[in-house]
Short mmCIF file of C-alpha atoms in Angstrom, two decimals:
data_model
loop_
_atom_site.label_atom_id
_atom_site.label_comp_id
_atom_site.label_asym_id
_atom_site.label_seq_id
_atom_site.Cartn_x
_atom_site.Cartn_y
_atom_site.Cartn_z
CA MET A 569 -104.96 87.56 -7.61
CA SER A 570 -106.47 87.25 -4.14
CA ASP A 571 -108.13 83.97 -5.15
CA ALA A 572 -104.77 82.56 -6.26
CA ILE A 573 -103.18 83.49 -2.97
CA ALA A 574 -106.05 81.87 -1.07
CA TYR A 575 -105.70 78.65 -3.08
CA LEU A 576 -101.95 78.69 -2.46
CA LEU A 577 -102.47 79.06 1.28
CA VAL A 578 -104.95 76.17 1.30
CA ALA A 579 -102.50 74.01 -0.65
CA CYS A 580 -99.73 74.85 1.82
CA GLN A 581 -101.98 73.93 4.74
CA LEU A 582 -102.87 70.60 3.13
CA LEU A 583 -99.22 69.90 2.36
CA THR A 584 -98.26 70.75 5.93
CA ALA A 585 -100.91 68.37 7.25
CA VAL A 586 -99.72 65.56 4.95
CA VAL A 587 -96.08 66.08 5.93
CA GLY A 588 -97.08 66.17 9.60
CA VAL A 589 -98.89 62.84 9.28
CA VAL A 590 -95.87 61.32 7.52
CA PHE A 591 -93.53 62.48 10.29
CA LEU A 592 -95.94 61.19 12.92
CA VAL A 593 -96.17 57.74 11.34
CA SER A 594 -92.42 57.50 10.76
CA GLY A 595 -91.76 58.49 14.37
CA ILE A 596 -94.10 55.99 16.00
CA ASP A 597 -91.43 53.26 16.04
CA ASP A 598 -88.92 55.65 17.63
CA LEU A 599 -91.52 56.64 20.22
CA PHE A 600 -92.18 52.97 20.94
CA ILE A 601 -88.46 52.34 21.49
CA ASP A 602 -88.20 55.36 23.78
CA ILE A 603 -91.20 54.21 25.85
CA CYS A 604 -89.81 50.67 26.18
CA TYR A 605 -86.38 51.99 27.13
CA LEU A 606 -87.75 54.34 29.79
CA ALA A 607 -90.00 51.61 31.17
CA ARG A 608 -87.00 49.29 31.49
CA VAL A 609 -84.91 51.97 33.19
CA LEU A 610 -87.67 52.67 35.71
CA TYR A 611 -88.22 48.96 36.33
CA LYS A 612 -84.54 48.35 37.05
CA ARG A 613 -84.17 51.39 39.30
CA LEU A 614 -87.36 50.87 41.28
CA LEU A 615 -87.63 47.08 41.48
CA VAL A 616 -84.32 45.45 40.57
CA ALA A 617 -81.68 47.76 42.06
CA PRO A 618 -83.07 47.70 45.63
CA ARG A 619 -83.16 43.88 45.66
CA TYR A 620 -79.90 42.98 43.93
CA PRO A 621 -76.52 44.62 44.62
CA ALA A 622 -74.81 46.20 41.64
CA LEU A 623 -71.84 44.44 40.08
CA ARG A 624 -68.58 45.88 41.38
CA GLU A 625 -65.13 46.05 39.86
CA GLN A 626 -63.80 43.91 42.72
CA ALA A 627 -66.06 41.05 41.64
CA LEU A 628 -64.54 41.12 38.16
CA ARG A 629 -61.02 40.94 39.56
CA ALA A 630 -61.90 38.09 41.93
CA ARG A 631 -62.89 35.75 39.10
CA PRO A 632 -60.03 33.45 37.92
CA GLU A 633 -58.87 34.29 34.41
CA GLN A 634 -60.01 31.95 31.65
CA PRO A 635 -57.89 31.68 28.48
CA ILE A 636 -59.08 34.11 25.81
CA ALA A 637 -58.42 33.99 22.06
CA VAL A 638 -58.66 37.39 20.36
CA MET A 639 -59.45 37.40 16.62
CA ILE A 640 -58.40 40.43 14.56
CA PRO A 641 -58.72 40.40 10.75
CA ALA A 642 -56.31 42.84 9.09
CA TRP A 643 -56.08 44.06 5.50
CA GLN A 644 -53.78 47.02 4.79
CA GLU A 645 -53.67 48.06 8.44
CA SER A 646 -49.92 48.66 8.73
CA SER A 647 -50.40 52.26 9.90
CA VAL A 648 -52.45 51.35 12.99
CA ILE A 649 -52.11 47.65 13.86
CA ARG A 650 -48.82 47.83 15.76
CA GLN A 651 -49.80 50.72 18.03
CA MET A 652 -53.25 49.23 18.65
CA LEU A 653 -51.72 45.92 19.76
CA LEU A 654 -49.11 47.62 21.95
CA ASN A 655 -51.78 49.73 23.62
CA THR A 656 -53.94 46.68 24.19
CA ARG A 657 -51.02 44.81 25.73
CA SER A 658 -49.97 47.67 28.02
CA ARG A 659 -53.38 48.85 29.19
CA LEU A 660 -55.57 45.75 29.27
CA ASP A 661 -56.19 44.53 32.82
CA TYR A 662 -55.95 40.86 31.87
CA THR A 663 -53.05 38.47 31.25
CA ASN A 664 -54.40 35.11 30.07
CA TYR A 665 -55.00 35.85 26.39
CA VAL A 666 -53.46 35.36 22.95
CA ILE A 667 -54.13 37.66 20.00
CA PHE A 668 -54.44 36.08 16.54
CA VAL A 669 -54.10 38.56 13.66
CA GLY A 670 -55.14 37.44 10.18
CA THR A 671 -53.07 38.90 7.33
CA TYR A 672 -52.80 38.28 3.59
CA PRO A 673 -49.78 37.21 1.48
CA ASN A 674 -50.15 40.30 -0.74
CA ASP A 675 -50.09 42.68 2.24
CA PRO A 676 -46.49 42.39 3.48
CA ALA A 677 -46.52 45.76 5.28
CA THR A 678 -49.17 44.67 7.76
CA ALA A 679 -47.46 41.29 8.18
CA ARG A 680 -44.15 42.99 9.06
CA GLU A 681 -45.80 45.11 11.74
CA VAL A 682 -47.36 42.05 13.37
CA ASP A 683 -44.16 39.98 13.06
CA GLY A 684 -42.27 42.73 14.86
CA LEU A 685 -44.50 42.25 17.88
CA GLU A 686 -43.98 38.50 17.85
CA GLU A 687 -40.22 39.07 18.01
CA VAL A 688 -40.44 41.14 21.21
CA GLY A 689 -42.40 38.44 23.00
CA ALA A 690 -45.88 39.93 22.80
CA CYS A 691 -48.77 37.48 23.01
CA VAL A 692 -49.50 37.89 19.29
CA ILE A 693 -49.71 35.17 16.64
CA ARG A 694 -49.90 36.08 12.96
CA VAL A 695 -52.17 33.94 10.79
CA THR A 696 -51.64 34.01 7.03
CA VAL A 697 -54.76 33.61 4.91
CA PRO A 698 -53.75 31.14 2.15
CA HIS A 699 -55.00 33.32 -0.73
CA PRO A 700 -54.51 36.96 -1.72
CA GLY A 701 -56.72 39.67 -0.30
CA PRO A 702 -58.87 41.43 0.10
CA THR A 703 -61.61 38.97 0.94
CA ASN A 704 -64.59 39.57 3.16
CA LYS A 705 -64.12 39.67 6.90
CA ALA A 706 -65.87 36.32 7.41
CA ASP A 707 -63.28 34.50 5.29
CA CYS A 708 -60.38 35.94 7.28
CA LEU A 709 -62.08 35.13 10.58
CA ASN A 710 -62.66 31.53 9.53
CA TRP A 711 -58.96 31.06 8.79
CA ILE A 712 -58.09 32.65 12.13
CA TYR A 713 -60.42 30.22 13.89
CA HIS A 714 -58.78 27.23 12.16
CA ALA A 715 -55.36 28.55 13.25
CA ILE A 716 -56.61 28.85 16.83
CA ARG A 717 -57.69 25.21 16.81
CA ARG A 718 -54.24 24.16 15.57
CA TYR A 719 -52.61 26.31 18.25
CA GLU A 720 -54.73 24.62 20.90
CA ALA A 721 -53.66 21.19 19.70
CA VAL A 722 -49.97 22.10 19.76
CA GLU A 723 -49.95 24.02 23.06
CA GLY A 724 -52.42 21.78 24.91
CA ILE A 725 -54.75 24.66 25.72
CA ALA A 726 -58.49 25.11 25.29
CA PHE A 727 -59.63 28.71 24.93
CA GLN A 728 -62.91 29.29 26.73
CA ILE A 729 -63.63 32.78 25.36
CA PHE A 730 -63.30 34.08 21.79
CA VAL A 731 -63.24 37.85 21.29
CA MET A 732 -63.69 39.77 18.03
CA GLN A 733 -61.83 43.07 17.66
CA ASP A 734 -60.78 45.44 14.87
CA CYS A 735 -57.45 47.08 14.17
CA GLU A 736 -58.72 50.53 15.18
CA ASP A 737 -60.26 49.57 18.52
CA VAL A 738 -59.57 51.49 21.72
CA ILE A 739 -60.41 48.93 24.40
CA HIS A 740 -61.34 49.72 27.99
CA PRO A 741 -58.93 48.02 30.45
CA LEU A 742 -61.74 45.99 32.07
CA CYS A 743 -63.36 44.65 28.89
CA TYR A 744 -61.87 41.17 29.10
CA ARG A 745 -62.51 40.89 32.82
CA LEU A 746 -66.17 41.57 32.14
CA PHE A 747 -66.20 38.88 29.43
CA ASN A 748 -64.47 36.52 31.85
CA TYR A 749 -67.09 37.20 34.52
CA LEU A 750 -70.10 36.50 32.28
CA ILE A 751 -68.88 33.57 30.18
CA PRO A 752 -69.77 30.63 30.19
CA ARG A 753 -73.04 31.59 31.91
CA LYS A 754 -73.68 33.58 28.73
CA ASP A 755 -72.70 32.41 25.25
CA MET A 756 -72.45 35.85 23.64
CA VAL A 757 -71.60 39.11 25.39
CA GLN A 758 -71.82 42.38 23.47
CA LEU A 759 -70.35 45.53 24.98
CA PRO A 760 -71.19 49.07 23.85
CA VAL A 761 -69.29 50.34 20.81
CA LEU A 762 -69.05 54.12 20.66
CA SER A 763 -67.31 56.65 18.49
CA LEU A 764 -64.44 58.78 19.64
CA GLU A 765 -65.37 62.43 20.07
CA ARG A 766 -65.63 64.59 16.96
CA ARG A 767 -65.39 68.27 16.18
CA TRP A 768 -68.63 69.96 15.14
CA CYS A 769 -67.51 70.23 11.50
CA GLU A 770 -66.76 66.48 11.06
CA PHE A 771 -70.22 65.62 9.81
CA THR A 772 -69.60 62.04 8.66
CA GLY A 773 -67.89 61.13 11.91
CA GLY A 774 -70.63 62.93 13.80
CA HIS A 775 -73.23 60.84 11.99
CA TYR A 776 -71.47 57.66 13.14
CA LEU A 777 -71.34 59.06 16.65
CA ASP A 778 -75.10 59.67 16.69
CA GLU A 779 -75.95 56.32 15.10
CA PHE A 780 -73.88 54.22 17.50
CA ALA A 781 -75.00 56.22 20.52
CA GLN A 782 -78.64 55.54 19.61
CA LEU A 783 -77.99 51.89 18.75
CA HIS A 784 -75.87 50.98 21.76
CA TYR A 785 -77.63 53.08 24.37
CA LYS A 786 -81.26 52.39 23.45
CA ASP A 787 -81.97 50.16 20.46
CA LEU A 788 -80.00 47.09 21.52
CA VAL A 789 -81.37 47.36 25.05
CA VAL A 790 -84.94 47.32 23.72
CA ARG A 791 -84.20 44.56 21.20
CA GLU A 792 -82.83 42.36 23.98
CA LEU A 793 -85.89 43.13 26.10
CA LEU A 794 -88.45 42.28 23.41
CA ASP A 795 -86.84 39.59 21.27
CA ARG A 796 -83.96 38.19 23.37
CA SER A 797 -81.78 38.26 20.25
CA LEU A 798 -78.77 40.45 19.56
CA PRO A 799 -76.86 41.23 16.37
CA ALA A 800 -73.13 41.12 17.08
CA ALA A 801 -71.33 44.37 16.32
CA GLY A 802 -68.16 42.62 15.16
CA VAL A 803 -66.09 44.41 17.81
CA GLY A 804 -66.36 44.42 21.57
CA VAL A 805 -68.11 41.06 21.42
CA ALA A 806 -67.15 37.71 22.97
CA PHE A 807 -68.41 34.17 22.46
CA SER A 808 -68.22 31.07 24.59
CA ARG A 809 -66.44 27.95 23.38
CA ARG A 810 -69.78 26.16 23.37
CA ALA A 811 -71.27 28.75 21.01
CA LEU A 812 -68.51 28.50 18.40
CA ALA A 813 -68.49 24.70 18.60
CA ALA A 814 -72.25 24.59 18.01
CA VAL A 815 -72.05 26.91 15.00
CA ALA A 816 -69.10 24.99 13.55
CA ALA A 817 -70.93 21.68 13.94
CA ALA A 818 -73.95 23.09 12.11
CA ASN A 819 -71.89 24.57 9.24
CA ARG A 820 -69.26 21.93 8.38
CA GLY A 821 -66.55 23.55 10.46
CA GLU A 822 -67.09 27.10 9.22
CA ILE A 823 -67.90 29.72 11.83
CA PHE A 824 -68.82 32.77 9.76
CA SER A 825 -70.82 32.86 6.55
CA THR A 826 -68.68 34.04 3.63
CA LYS A 827 -71.87 34.72 1.66
CA SER A 828 -72.77 37.59 3.98
CA LEU A 829 -71.12 41.02 4.09
CA THR A 830 -72.52 41.51 7.60
CA GLU A 831 -71.18 38.32 9.12
CA ASP A 832 -71.28 39.75 12.65
CA TYR A 833 -74.99 40.57 12.53
CA ASP A 834 -75.71 37.22 10.89
CA PHE A 835 -73.71 35.36 13.53
CA GLY A 836 -75.71 36.83 16.39
CA PHE A 837 -78.99 35.70 14.84
CA ARG A 838 -77.61 32.22 14.17
CA LEU A 839 -76.72 31.89 17.84
CA LYS A 840 -80.27 32.85 18.73
CA ARG A 841 -81.65 30.08 16.49
CA LEU A 842 -79.34 27.59 18.21
CA GLY A 843 -80.73 28.56 21.61
CA MET A 844 -77.59 30.30 22.86
CA ARG A 845 -77.78 32.82 25.70
CA GLN A 846 -76.96 36.39 24.68
CA ILE A 847 -76.59 39.58 26.68
CA PHE A 848 -75.86 43.24 25.99
CA VAL A 849 -73.99 44.75 28.94
CA LYS A 850 -73.71 48.41 29.92
CA PHE A 851 -71.38 48.34 32.92
CA GLU A 852 -69.94 51.50 34.43
CA VAL A 853 -67.06 51.85 36.85
CA GLU A 854 -65.94 54.79 38.96
CA ARG A 855 -62.30 55.78 38.70
CA GLU A 856 -60.05 58.54 39.99
CA LEU A 857 -58.26 60.53 37.31
CA VAL A 858 -55.22 62.69 37.95
CA VAL A 859 -55.73 66.13 36.42
CA ARG A 860 -52.60 68.16 35.85
CA GLY A 861 -52.48 71.92 36.26
CA ASP A 862 -51.39 74.37 33.57
CA ALA A 863 -47.92 74.50 32.10
CA GLU A 864 -46.70 76.95 34.75
CA SER A 865 -48.00 74.90 37.67
CA SER A 866 -46.81 71.55 38.94
CA SER A 867 -49.92 70.95 41.04
CA ARG A 868 -52.17 67.97 40.45
CA ARG A 869 -55.65 67.12 41.59
CA THR A 870 -57.89 64.10 41.27
CA ARG A 871 -61.50 63.79 40.25
CA ARG A 872 -63.86 60.84 40.13
CA VAL A 873 -65.40 59.90 36.79
CA ARG A 874 -67.77 57.19 35.61
CA GLU A 875 -66.49 55.14 32.70
CA LEU A 876 -68.53 52.88 30.45
CA VAL A 877 -66.72 49.58 29.90
CA GLY A 878 -66.77 49.17 26.15
CA VAL A 879 -64.91 49.90 22.92
CA ARG A 880 -64.20 53.24 21.28
CA GLU A 881 -63.83 53.24 17.50
CA TYR A 882 -62.17 55.28 14.79
CA PHE A 883 -64.74 56.33 12.22
CA PRO A 884 -64.39 58.52 9.10
CA HIS A 885 -63.08 62.06 9.56
CA ALA A 886 -61.05 61.09 12.64
CA ARG A 887 -57.78 62.94 12.77
CA LEU A 888 -54.72 60.75 12.34
CA VAL A 889 -53.38 60.99 15.87
CA PRO A 890 -51.32 58.26 17.52
CA PRO A 891 -53.64 55.59 18.97
CA GLY A 892 -51.75 55.81 22.24
CA LEU A 893 -52.87 59.41 22.60
CA VAL A 894 -56.44 58.44 21.79
CA VAL A 895 -56.38 55.78 24.50
CA ARG A 896 -55.31 58.35 27.06
CA LEU A 897 -58.14 60.64 25.99
CA ALA A 898 -60.75 57.90 25.84
CA TYR A 899 -60.04 56.10 29.14
#
């Protein structure tokens, strides 16, 4: 009996050693990313920051506004699309833009919500995909792009910036000003995409929160440092007119590959192969927030907070609260 226990203990020790080696090997890449990220942070703080002044919000506002075309594919989004567009219109600190929403003929509910915004004079144009949905996102985006080109011909305008958004996006007010500041010096600008806050018991949503925090705080920063290529996230990303024209010329007028289910990632790599300049931007601004007292008090106080200019997203397990409320909580 004692011999059996001894053999069992030896087996457990060997198994522990094997598992430890497996964890060590699988964690080497994460350790490498962490080391590269920390090295970059130290380099910027010690060598770059003292020599170059940080970008300020005033510099964004001083840049003349370029015309922006916003592309939003929508399939069965009638419950969120109207409020998202109204929030974008009311809170976005930018005026020279037009939103193009792609809908399908067999999704009349979403079409009605978008048409209602057109009637009240919002800068929204509905684009009807000529065949029933759903199709992949790339197909809808291609039809939106063709509609933008027709709109340019009719209105005599040439959009200089093309932005991709989703129907659930909560956009920071300065997003488009940051795009406007960097384009056309850069051909693709990706901003951080982060999840809205979750309760501890919302495990799927919490998983998304962790994944995007890791990806958009560390991984993309290191990828840009090592490879100079960026996969587009599909939201919170903008392209120069030159970039879309180059891709269209190389693909018989089509912008996004309908053969790929990850057209945004694919598009970023195609821009890299064409020699386009890409950048991932983490830009923070300081703002004063008014904090109200309790229900029995009418007093108010202000506090300064640092906000990351980017996009907040709905992910699974989010409670169905009005997007307007979410915007107030997020920014």
